[in-house]
Amino acid sequence: MSESKGVLQGFKEFLMRGNVIELAVAVVVGAAFTNIVNAVVKGIINPLVGALGSQNLDHYQSCLTATCATDPKTGAFTDGIYILWGSVLSAALTFLITAAVVYFLMILPINKWKERQAARKPAEEAPLGPTEIELLTEIRDALIAQRGGTMPVPSGTIGIQKTHE
């Protein structure tokens, strides 16, 4: 029973991490943004590419066999093996546009903002090491221990004479 409780607790912690919530938001925004990108590709990019041929990139195709035929009424393939490279090109253009917009409108500004926030935050002070007096005290104690225990305190200094048993 405790193992399942640990698994459920781990799952709950996983779900409550900021990364999972950010990923969910990104998926929702990405799904909504897909419609905009598809409209840009179909309304602007495809006609520009269509200046070379068909405005619909899905119609760009190549036949691999010697005999290729399509039904003139439906446009369905009736004979031969076709490679529909136009739809692949359209999907690649959609991906590149989406990636560029996400990078330039989301990632780049967020990274710049994080850099500015990090620059405003004062640098964390590194933990200070031992002082000179502490180091000298340790050296003195080590020398005393090597000599066998006691050491007279020189005149004019304040110190504690240590003896080791």
PDB file of C-alpha atoms in Angstrom, residues 42-128:
ATOM      1  CA  LYS A  42      -2.791  28.894 -47.754  1.00  0.00           C
ATOM      2  CA  GLY A  43      -3.519  32.582 -48.314  1.00  0.00           C
ATOM      3  CA  ILE A  44      -0.032  34.016 -48.912  1.00  0.00           C
ATOM      4  CA  ILE A  45       2.670  31.358 -49.277  1.00  0.00           C
ATOM      5  CA  ASN A  46       0.781  28.920 -51.507  1.00  0.00           C
ATOM      6  CA  PRO A  47      -0.212  31.617 -54.035  1.00  0.00           C
ATOM      7  CA  LEU A  48       3.402  32.826 -54.161  1.00  0.00           C
ATOM      8  CA  VAL A  49       4.601  29.290 -54.813  1.00  0.00           C
ATOM      9  CA  GLY A  50       1.597  28.834 -57.078  1.00  0.00           C
ATOM     10  CA  ALA A  51       3.027  31.439 -59.418  1.00  0.00           C
ATOM     11  CA  LEU A  52       5.091  28.500 -60.689  1.00  0.00           C
ATOM     12  CA  GLY A  53       2.034  26.277 -61.134  1.00  0.00           C
ATOM     13  CA  SER A  54      -1.038  25.353 -59.099  1.00  0.00           C
ATOM     14  CA  GLN A  55      -2.014  27.574 -56.172  1.00  0.00           C
ATOM     15  CA  ASN A  56      -2.735  24.498 -54.090  1.00  0.00           C
ATOM     16  CA  LEU A  57       0.515  22.804 -53.142  1.00  0.00           C
ATOM     17  CA  ASP A  58      -1.376  19.558 -52.627  1.00  0.00           C
ATOM     18  CA  HIS A  59      -1.617  19.249 -56.420  1.00  0.00           C
ATOM     19  CA  TYR A  60       2.166  19.087 -56.847  1.00  0.00           C
ATOM     20  CA  GLN A  61       2.981  15.432 -57.462  1.00  0.00           C
ATOM     21  CA  SER A  62       5.274  13.138 -59.390  1.00  0.00           C
ATOM     22  CA  CYS A  63       4.572   9.750 -60.918  1.00  0.00           C
ATOM     23  CA  LEU A  64       6.977   6.891 -60.233  1.00  0.00           C
ATOM     24  CA  THR A  65       5.630   4.484 -62.838  1.00  0.00           C
ATOM     25  CA  ALA A  66       5.438   4.775 -66.610  1.00  0.00           C
ATOM     26  CA  THR A  67       1.629   4.826 -66.650  1.00  0.00           C
ATOM     27  CA  CYS A  68      -0.049   7.334 -64.385  1.00  0.00           C
ATOM     28  CA  ALA A  69      -3.661   8.384 -64.721  1.00  0.00           C
ATOM     29  CA  THR A  70      -6.178  10.391 -62.713  1.00  0.00           C
ATOM     30  CA  ASP A  71      -9.910  10.640 -63.039  1.00  0.00           C
ATOM     31  CA  PRO A  72     -10.599  14.063 -64.616  1.00  0.00           C
ATOM     32  CA  LYS A  73     -13.856  14.540 -62.666  1.00  0.00           C
ATOM     33  CA  THR A  74     -12.701  13.633 -59.137  1.00  0.00           C
ATOM     34  CA  GLY A  75      -8.935  14.008 -59.441  1.00  0.00           C
ATOM     35  CA  ALA A  76      -8.511  10.593 -57.788  1.00  0.00           C
ATOM     36  CA  PHE A  77      -5.604   8.425 -58.842  1.00  0.00           C
ATOM     37  CA  THR A  78      -6.690   5.550 -61.032  1.00  0.00           C
ATOM     38  CA  ASP A  79      -3.391   4.108 -62.181  1.00  0.00           C
ATOM     39  CA  GLY A  80       0.290   4.392 -61.228  1.00  0.00           C
ATOM     40  CA  ILE A  81       2.251   5.315 -58.124  1.00  0.00           C
ATOM     41  CA  TYR A  82       2.288   8.991 -57.150  1.00  0.00           C
ATOM     42  CA  ILE A  83       4.506  10.900 -54.760  1.00  0.00           C
ATOM     43  CA  LEU A  84       2.571  13.840 -53.329  1.00  0.00           C
ATOM     44  CA  TRP A  85       5.545  16.089 -52.613  1.00  0.00           C
ATOM     45  CA  GLY A  86       3.427  19.249 -52.678  1.00  0.00           C
ATOM     46  CA  SER A  87       1.631  18.348 -49.448  1.00  0.00           C
ATOM     47  CA  VAL A  88       5.009  17.618 -47.814  1.00  0.00           C
ATOM     48  CA  LEU A  89       6.292  21.014 -48.978  1.00  0.00           C
ATOM     49  CA  SER A  90       3.184  22.715 -47.601  1.00  0.00           C
ATOM     50  CA  ALA A  91       3.588  20.978 -44.229  1.00  0.00           C
ATOM     51  CA  ALA A  92       7.283  21.904 -44.107  1.00  0.00           C
ATOM     52  CA  LEU A  93       6.482  25.562 -44.846  1.00  0.00           C
ATOM     53  CA  THR A  94       3.810  25.542 -42.145  1.00  0.00           C
ATOM     54  CA  PHE A  95       6.291  24.088 -39.661  1.00  0.00           C
ATOM     55  CA  LEU A  96       9.004  26.633 -40.507  1.00  0.00           C
ATOM     56  CA  ILE A  97       6.607  29.562 -40.217  1.00  0.00           C
ATOM     57  CA  THR A  98       5.260  28.255 -36.907  1.00  0.00           C
ATOM     58  CA  ALA A  99       8.756  27.705 -35.520  1.00  0.00           C
ATOM     59  CA  ALA A 100       9.904  31.176 -36.631  1.00  0.00           C
ATOM     60  CA  VAL A 101       6.902  32.924 -35.095  1.00  0.00           C
ATOM     61  CA  VAL A 102       7.201  30.995 -31.821  1.00  0.00           C
ATOM     62  CA  TYR A 103      10.916  31.771 -31.612  1.00  0.00           C
ATOM     63  CA  PHE A 104      10.787  35.447 -32.543  1.00  0.00           C
ATOM     64  CA  LEU A 105       7.545  36.362 -30.768  1.00  0.00           C
ATOM     65  CA  MET A 106       7.759  34.126 -27.695  1.00  0.00           C
ATOM     66  CA  ILE A 107      11.148  32.564 -26.942  1.00  0.00           C
ATOM     67  CA  LEU A 108      13.416  35.492 -27.840  1.00  0.00           C
ATOM     68  CA  PRO A 109      11.467  38.112 -25.813  1.00  0.00           C
ATOM     69  CA  ILE A 110      11.213  35.781 -22.810  1.00  0.00           C
ATOM     70  CA  ASN A 111      14.962  35.091 -22.903  1.00  0.00           C
ATOM     71  CA  LYS A 112      15.689  38.839 -23.093  1.00  0.00           C
ATOM     72  CA  TRP A 113      13.351  39.442 -20.163  1.00  0.00           C
ATOM     73  CA  LYS A 114      15.061  36.705 -18.113  1.00  0.00           C
ATOM     74  CA  GLU A 115      18.476  38.238 -18.874  1.00  0.00           C
ATOM     75  CA  ARG A 116      17.262  41.641 -17.668  1.00  0.00           C
ATOM     76  CA  GLN A 117      15.840  40.092 -14.504  1.00  0.00           C
ATOM     77  CA  ALA A 118      19.113  38.279 -13.827  1.00  0.00           C
ATOM     78  CA  ALA A 119      21.066  41.516 -14.354  1.00  0.00           C
ATOM     79  CA  ARG A 120      18.887  43.339 -11.818  1.00  0.00           C
ATOM     80  CA  LYS A 121      19.331  40.666  -9.161  1.00  0.00           C
ATOM     81  CA  PRO A 122      22.430  41.311  -7.082  1.00  0.00           C
ATOM     82  CA  ALA A 123      25.102  38.703  -7.463  1.00  0.00           C
ATOM     83  CA  GLU A 124      25.010  36.163  -4.687  1.00  0.00           C
ATOM     84  CA  GLU A 125      27.944  36.516  -2.402  1.00  0.00           C
ATOM     85  CA  ALA A 126      30.184  33.497  -2.323  1.00  0.00           C
ATOM     86  CA  PRO A 127      30.619  31.995   1.109  1.00  0.00           C
ATOM     87  CA  LEU A 128      33.669  33.488   2.719  1.00  0.00           C
TER      88      LEU A 128
END
